[in-house]
Short mmCIF file of C-alpha atoms and ligand atoms in Angstrom, two decimals:
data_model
loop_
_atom_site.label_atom_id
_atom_site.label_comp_id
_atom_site.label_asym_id
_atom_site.label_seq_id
_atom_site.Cartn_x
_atom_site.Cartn_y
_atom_site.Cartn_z
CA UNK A 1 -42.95 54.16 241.55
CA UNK A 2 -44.51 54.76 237.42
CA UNK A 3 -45.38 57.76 238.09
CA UNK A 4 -45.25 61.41 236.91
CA UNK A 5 -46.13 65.04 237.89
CA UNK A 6 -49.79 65.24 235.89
CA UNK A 7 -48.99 67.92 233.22
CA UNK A 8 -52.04 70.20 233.81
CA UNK A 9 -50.41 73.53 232.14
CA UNK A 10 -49.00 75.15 234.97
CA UNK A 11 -45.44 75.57 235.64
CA UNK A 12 -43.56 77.53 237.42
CA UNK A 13 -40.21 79.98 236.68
CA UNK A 14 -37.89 76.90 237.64
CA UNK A 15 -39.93 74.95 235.13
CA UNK A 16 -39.83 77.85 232.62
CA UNK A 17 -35.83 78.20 232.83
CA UNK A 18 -35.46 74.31 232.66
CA UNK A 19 -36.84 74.47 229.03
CA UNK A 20 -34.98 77.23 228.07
CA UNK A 21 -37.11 79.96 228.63
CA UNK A 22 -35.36 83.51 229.09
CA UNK A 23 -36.76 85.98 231.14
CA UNK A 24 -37.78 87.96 228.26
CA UNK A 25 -39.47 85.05 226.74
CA UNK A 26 -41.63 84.37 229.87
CA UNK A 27 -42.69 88.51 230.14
CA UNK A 28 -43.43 88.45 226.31
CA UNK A 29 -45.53 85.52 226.86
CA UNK A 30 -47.20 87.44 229.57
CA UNK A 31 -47.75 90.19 228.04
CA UNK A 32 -49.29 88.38 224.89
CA UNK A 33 -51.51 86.68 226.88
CA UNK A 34 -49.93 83.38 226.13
CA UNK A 35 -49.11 82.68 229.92
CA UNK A 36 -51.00 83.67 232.56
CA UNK A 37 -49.65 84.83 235.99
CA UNK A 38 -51.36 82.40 238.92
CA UNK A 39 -49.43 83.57 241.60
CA UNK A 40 -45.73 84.91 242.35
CA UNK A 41 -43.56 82.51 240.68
CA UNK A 42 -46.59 80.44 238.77
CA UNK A 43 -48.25 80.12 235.62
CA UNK A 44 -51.09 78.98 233.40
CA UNK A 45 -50.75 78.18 229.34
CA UNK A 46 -54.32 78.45 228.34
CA UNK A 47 -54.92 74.99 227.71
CA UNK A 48 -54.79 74.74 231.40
CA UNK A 49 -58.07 73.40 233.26
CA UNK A 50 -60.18 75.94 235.11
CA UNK A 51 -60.71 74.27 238.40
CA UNK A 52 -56.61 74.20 238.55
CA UNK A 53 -56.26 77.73 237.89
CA UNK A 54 -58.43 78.73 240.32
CA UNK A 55 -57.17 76.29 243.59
CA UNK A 56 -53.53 77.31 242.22
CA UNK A 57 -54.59 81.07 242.04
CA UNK A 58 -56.05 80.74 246.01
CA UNK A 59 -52.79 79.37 247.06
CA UNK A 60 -54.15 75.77 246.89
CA UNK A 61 -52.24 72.48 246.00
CA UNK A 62 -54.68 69.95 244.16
CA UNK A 63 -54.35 66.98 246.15
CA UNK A 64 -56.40 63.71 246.81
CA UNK A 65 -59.03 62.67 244.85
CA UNK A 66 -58.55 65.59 242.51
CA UNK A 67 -54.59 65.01 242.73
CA UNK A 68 -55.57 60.94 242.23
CA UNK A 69 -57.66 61.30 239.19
CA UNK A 70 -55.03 63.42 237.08
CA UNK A 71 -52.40 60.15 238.07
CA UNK A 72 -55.07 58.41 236.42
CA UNK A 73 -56.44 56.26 239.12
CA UNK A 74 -60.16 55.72 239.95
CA UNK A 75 -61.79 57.76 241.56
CA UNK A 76 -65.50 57.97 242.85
CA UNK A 77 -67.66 60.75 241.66
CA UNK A 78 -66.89 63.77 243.71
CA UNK A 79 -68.66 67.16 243.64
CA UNK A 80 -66.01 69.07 244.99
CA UNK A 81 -61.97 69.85 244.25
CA UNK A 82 -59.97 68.77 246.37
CA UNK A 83 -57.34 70.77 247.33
CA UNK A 84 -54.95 71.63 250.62
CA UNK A 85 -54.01 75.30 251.77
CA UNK A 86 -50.98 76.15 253.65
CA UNK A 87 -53.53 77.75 256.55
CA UNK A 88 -55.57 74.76 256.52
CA UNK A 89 -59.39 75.72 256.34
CA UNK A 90 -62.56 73.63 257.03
CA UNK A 91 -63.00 72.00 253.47
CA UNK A 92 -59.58 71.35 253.03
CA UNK A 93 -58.56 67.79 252.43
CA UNK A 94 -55.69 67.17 255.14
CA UNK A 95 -52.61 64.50 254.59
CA UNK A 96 -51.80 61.79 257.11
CA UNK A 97 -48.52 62.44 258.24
CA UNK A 98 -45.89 65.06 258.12
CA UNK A 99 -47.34 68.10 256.42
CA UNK A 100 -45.99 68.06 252.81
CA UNK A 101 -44.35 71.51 250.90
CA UNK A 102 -46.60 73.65 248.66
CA UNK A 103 -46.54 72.78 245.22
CA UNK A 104 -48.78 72.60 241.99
CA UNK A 105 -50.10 69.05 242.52
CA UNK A 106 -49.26 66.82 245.04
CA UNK A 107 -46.94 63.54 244.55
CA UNK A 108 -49.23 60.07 244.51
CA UNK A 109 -48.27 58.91 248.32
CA UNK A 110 -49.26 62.55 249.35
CA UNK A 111 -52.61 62.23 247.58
CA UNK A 112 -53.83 58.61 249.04
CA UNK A 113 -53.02 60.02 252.09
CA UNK A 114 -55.21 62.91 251.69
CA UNK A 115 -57.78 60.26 250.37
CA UNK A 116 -57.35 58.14 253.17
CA UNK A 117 -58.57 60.78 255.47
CA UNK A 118 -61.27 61.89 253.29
CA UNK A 119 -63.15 58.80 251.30
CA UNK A 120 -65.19 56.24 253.12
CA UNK A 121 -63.42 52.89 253.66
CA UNK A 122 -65.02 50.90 250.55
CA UNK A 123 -63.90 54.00 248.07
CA UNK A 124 -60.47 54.00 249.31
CA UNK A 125 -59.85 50.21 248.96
CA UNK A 126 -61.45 50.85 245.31
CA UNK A 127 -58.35 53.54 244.82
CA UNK A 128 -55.65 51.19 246.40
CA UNK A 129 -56.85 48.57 244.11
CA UNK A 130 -57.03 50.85 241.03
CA UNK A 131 -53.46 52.42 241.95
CA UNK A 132 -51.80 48.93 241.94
CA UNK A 133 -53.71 47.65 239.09
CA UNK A 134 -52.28 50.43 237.25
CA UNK A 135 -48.98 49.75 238.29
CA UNK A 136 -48.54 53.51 239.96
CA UNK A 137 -47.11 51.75 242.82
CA UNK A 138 -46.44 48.41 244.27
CA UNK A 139 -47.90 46.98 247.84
CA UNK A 140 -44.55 47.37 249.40
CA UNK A 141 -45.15 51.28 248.26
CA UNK A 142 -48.19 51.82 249.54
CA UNK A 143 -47.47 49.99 252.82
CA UNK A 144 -44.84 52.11 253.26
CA UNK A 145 -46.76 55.15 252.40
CA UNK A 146 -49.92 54.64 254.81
CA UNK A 147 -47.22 53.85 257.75
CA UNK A 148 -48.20 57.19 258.79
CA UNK A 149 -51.67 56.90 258.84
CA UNK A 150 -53.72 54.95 261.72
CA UNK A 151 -53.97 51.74 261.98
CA UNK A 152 -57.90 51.45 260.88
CA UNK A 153 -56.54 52.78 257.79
CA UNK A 154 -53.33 50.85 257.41
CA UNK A 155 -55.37 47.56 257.86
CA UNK A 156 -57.35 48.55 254.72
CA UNK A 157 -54.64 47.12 252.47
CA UNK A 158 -55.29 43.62 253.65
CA UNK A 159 -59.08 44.05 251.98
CA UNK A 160 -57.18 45.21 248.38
CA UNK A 161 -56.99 42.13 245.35
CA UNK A 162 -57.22 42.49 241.51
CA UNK A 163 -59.77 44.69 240.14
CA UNK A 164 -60.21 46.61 236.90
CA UNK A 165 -62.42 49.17 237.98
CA UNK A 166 -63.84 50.76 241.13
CA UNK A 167 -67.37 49.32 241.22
CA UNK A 168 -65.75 45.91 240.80
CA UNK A 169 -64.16 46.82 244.18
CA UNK A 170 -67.23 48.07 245.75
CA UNK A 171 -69.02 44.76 244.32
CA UNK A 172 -66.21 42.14 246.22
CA UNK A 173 -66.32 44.22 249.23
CA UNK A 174 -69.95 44.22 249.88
CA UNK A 175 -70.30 40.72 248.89
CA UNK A 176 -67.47 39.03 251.24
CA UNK A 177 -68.85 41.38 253.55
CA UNK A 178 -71.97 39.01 253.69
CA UNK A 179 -69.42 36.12 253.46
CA UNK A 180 -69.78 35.19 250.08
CA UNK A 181 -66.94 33.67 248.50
CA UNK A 182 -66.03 34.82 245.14
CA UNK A 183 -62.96 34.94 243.07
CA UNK A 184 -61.90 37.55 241.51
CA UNK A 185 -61.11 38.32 237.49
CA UNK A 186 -60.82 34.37 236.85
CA UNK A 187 -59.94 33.19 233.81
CA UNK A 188 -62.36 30.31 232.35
CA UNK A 189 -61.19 28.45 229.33
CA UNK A 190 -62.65 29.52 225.91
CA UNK A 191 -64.14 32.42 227.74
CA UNK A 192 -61.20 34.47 228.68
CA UNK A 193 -61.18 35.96 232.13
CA UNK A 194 -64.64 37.05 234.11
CA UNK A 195 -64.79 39.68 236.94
CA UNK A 196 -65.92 37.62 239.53
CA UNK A 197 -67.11 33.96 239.86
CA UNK A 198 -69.16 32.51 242.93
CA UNK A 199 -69.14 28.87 243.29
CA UNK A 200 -68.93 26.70 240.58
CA UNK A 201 -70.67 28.37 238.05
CA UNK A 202 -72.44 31.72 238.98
CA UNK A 203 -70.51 34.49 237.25
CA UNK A 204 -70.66 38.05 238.03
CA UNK A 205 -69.89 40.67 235.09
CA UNK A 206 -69.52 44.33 236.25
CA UNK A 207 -69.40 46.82 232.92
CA UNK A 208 -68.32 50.38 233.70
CA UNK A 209 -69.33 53.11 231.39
CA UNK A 210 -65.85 53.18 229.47
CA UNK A 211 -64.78 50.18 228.66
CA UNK A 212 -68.56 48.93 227.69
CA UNK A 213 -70.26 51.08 225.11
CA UNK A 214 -68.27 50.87 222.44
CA UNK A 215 -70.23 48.58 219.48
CA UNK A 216 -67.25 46.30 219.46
CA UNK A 217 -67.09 45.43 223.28
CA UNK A 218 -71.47 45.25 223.06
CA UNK A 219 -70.91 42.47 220.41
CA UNK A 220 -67.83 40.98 222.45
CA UNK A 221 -69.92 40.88 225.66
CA UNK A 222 -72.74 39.83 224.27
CA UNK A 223 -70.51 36.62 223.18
CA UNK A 224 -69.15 35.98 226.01
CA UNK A 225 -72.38 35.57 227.59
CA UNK A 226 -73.54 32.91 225.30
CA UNK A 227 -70.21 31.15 225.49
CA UNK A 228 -70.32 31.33 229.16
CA UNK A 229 -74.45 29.77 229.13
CA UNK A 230 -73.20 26.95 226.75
CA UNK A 231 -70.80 25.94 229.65
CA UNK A 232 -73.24 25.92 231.81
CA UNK A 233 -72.78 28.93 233.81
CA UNK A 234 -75.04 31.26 234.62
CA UNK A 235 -74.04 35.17 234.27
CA UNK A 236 -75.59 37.78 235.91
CA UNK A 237 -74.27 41.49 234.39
CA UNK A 238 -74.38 44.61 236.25
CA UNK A 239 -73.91 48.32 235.36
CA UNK A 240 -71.59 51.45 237.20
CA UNK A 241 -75.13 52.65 238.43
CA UNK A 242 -76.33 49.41 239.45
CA UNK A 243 -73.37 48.83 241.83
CA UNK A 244 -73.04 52.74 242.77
CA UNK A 245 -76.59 54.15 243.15
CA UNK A 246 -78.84 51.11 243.49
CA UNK A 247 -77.10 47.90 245.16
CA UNK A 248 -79.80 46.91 247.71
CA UNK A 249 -82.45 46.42 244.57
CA UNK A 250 -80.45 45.97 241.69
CA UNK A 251 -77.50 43.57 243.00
CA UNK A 252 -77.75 42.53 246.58
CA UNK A 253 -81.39 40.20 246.03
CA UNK A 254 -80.10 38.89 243.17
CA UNK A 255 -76.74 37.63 244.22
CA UNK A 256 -78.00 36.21 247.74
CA UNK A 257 -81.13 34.96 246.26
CA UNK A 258 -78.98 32.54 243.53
CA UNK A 259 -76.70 31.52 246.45
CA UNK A 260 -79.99 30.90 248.53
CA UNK A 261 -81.29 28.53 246.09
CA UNK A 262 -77.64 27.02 245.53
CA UNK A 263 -78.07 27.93 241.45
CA UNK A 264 -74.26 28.52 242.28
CA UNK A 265 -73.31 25.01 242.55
CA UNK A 266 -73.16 22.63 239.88
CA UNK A 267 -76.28 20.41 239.64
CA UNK A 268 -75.30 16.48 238.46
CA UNK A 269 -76.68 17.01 234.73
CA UNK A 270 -80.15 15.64 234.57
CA UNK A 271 -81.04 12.94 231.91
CA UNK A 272 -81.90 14.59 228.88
CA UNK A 273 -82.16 13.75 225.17
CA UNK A 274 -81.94 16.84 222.62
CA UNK A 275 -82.36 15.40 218.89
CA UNK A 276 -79.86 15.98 216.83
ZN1 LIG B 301 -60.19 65.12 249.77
#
């Protein structure tokens, strides 16, 4: 497993001694203002993040999506923190399997199975995806991991393949759910590799906000497409919010109405004559 413990700025007095802190040190500190207690046995530098302090303070362990996005996996837009408490209350999020010791944040198997319980199927195939496309851990990891959970969730990781973001999950999903066939991140020659293509020539493009906005990847994209129309293909690109907040006007009719009218399939190339 490539992972480690987020580093979020809170540690605890086994943490402390481990880098050499003395006793004195640590109540100087204290008393300087430079750490702040959490709770017996836990503290905050300042540069720690305020939603941490405050689940840590309550006796909370940041877990699941929360836990997932400081490992650096995707993770769909949330408006709450998720956390556990040892006296599990009603918004808690709550772990498949054996219930896991207290501590700051929880380990990555401890989190997707907090998020297994708590996302809706298509999000949680969009973090499975996103945690082996970042190499966090391997299928054989997280088979072993969601072994615990039921077997509705367990059968999720037969719906996981190559992705490099979360909406390009939630695209493949939805469209095999209608029984579209697409491939996934294929690589075309001259191009380089597209996110999805349907047919013969019908490629999809899904640009998330970060790896999309900066001037050099507008130009590069931009490119791409023209390479892509030269060859014949026809390219249909959609945004985060298309996919996330407006799929039944901005994608779905689109997508099924090119397949409809078979503008996926390569036509035999009509007789033309362009002068030279
Ligand atoms: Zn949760």
């Amino acid at each position: 497993m490539n992972q480690h413990t987020p580093s979020i700025g809170i540690i605890t007095t086994k943490d402390l001694r481990q880098r050499g802190w003395s006793n004195q040190q640590r109540r100087a500190a204290i008393g300087s203002g430079r750490l702040l207690v959490l709770r017996r046995g836990i503290y905050a530098f300042p540069t720690a993040p305020q939603f941490a302090t405050s689940i840590v303070r309550a006796g909370g362990v940041i877990t699941c999506v929360t836990a997932l996005k400081l490992y650096g996996v995707w993770t769909p837009e949330t408006r709450k923190w998720h956390r556990r408490r040892r006296e599990c209350r009603r918004d808690d999020c709550r772990p498949y399997g054996p219930k896991p010791p207290t501590r700051i944040v929880d380990p990555l198997p401890v989190a997707v199975l907090a998020a297994a319980r708590c996302l809706p199927e298509e999000e949680f195939v969009a973090v499975l995806d996103s945690v082996l496309h970042r190499r966090l851990m391997t299928l054989d990891q997280l088979s072993r991991t969601l072994a615990v959970a039921p077997q509705r969730v367990r059968r999720l990781l037969a719906r996981v393949d190559r992705a490099e973001s979360g909406s390009e999950t939630l695209t493949r999903l939805r469209l095999r759910s209608r029984n579209i066939l697409l491939e996934p991140q294929v690589e075309i020659e001259g191009v380089g590799r597209v996110d999805f293509l349907i047919g013969d020539r019908l490629v999809i493009e899904i640009d998330s906000i970060e790896h999309h906005t900066s001037l050099e990847n507008y130009f590069k994209d931009r490119r791409r497409d023209r390479m892509l129309i030269a060859r014949g293909y026809i390219v249909l690109r959609f945004t985060y919010h298309d996919v996330v907040h407006d799929w039944d006007r901005a994608v779905a009719p689109i997508v099924v109405g090119l397949i409809r009218q078979r503008r996926h399939l390569r036509r035999s190339p009509a007789a033309c004559h362009v002068a030279a």
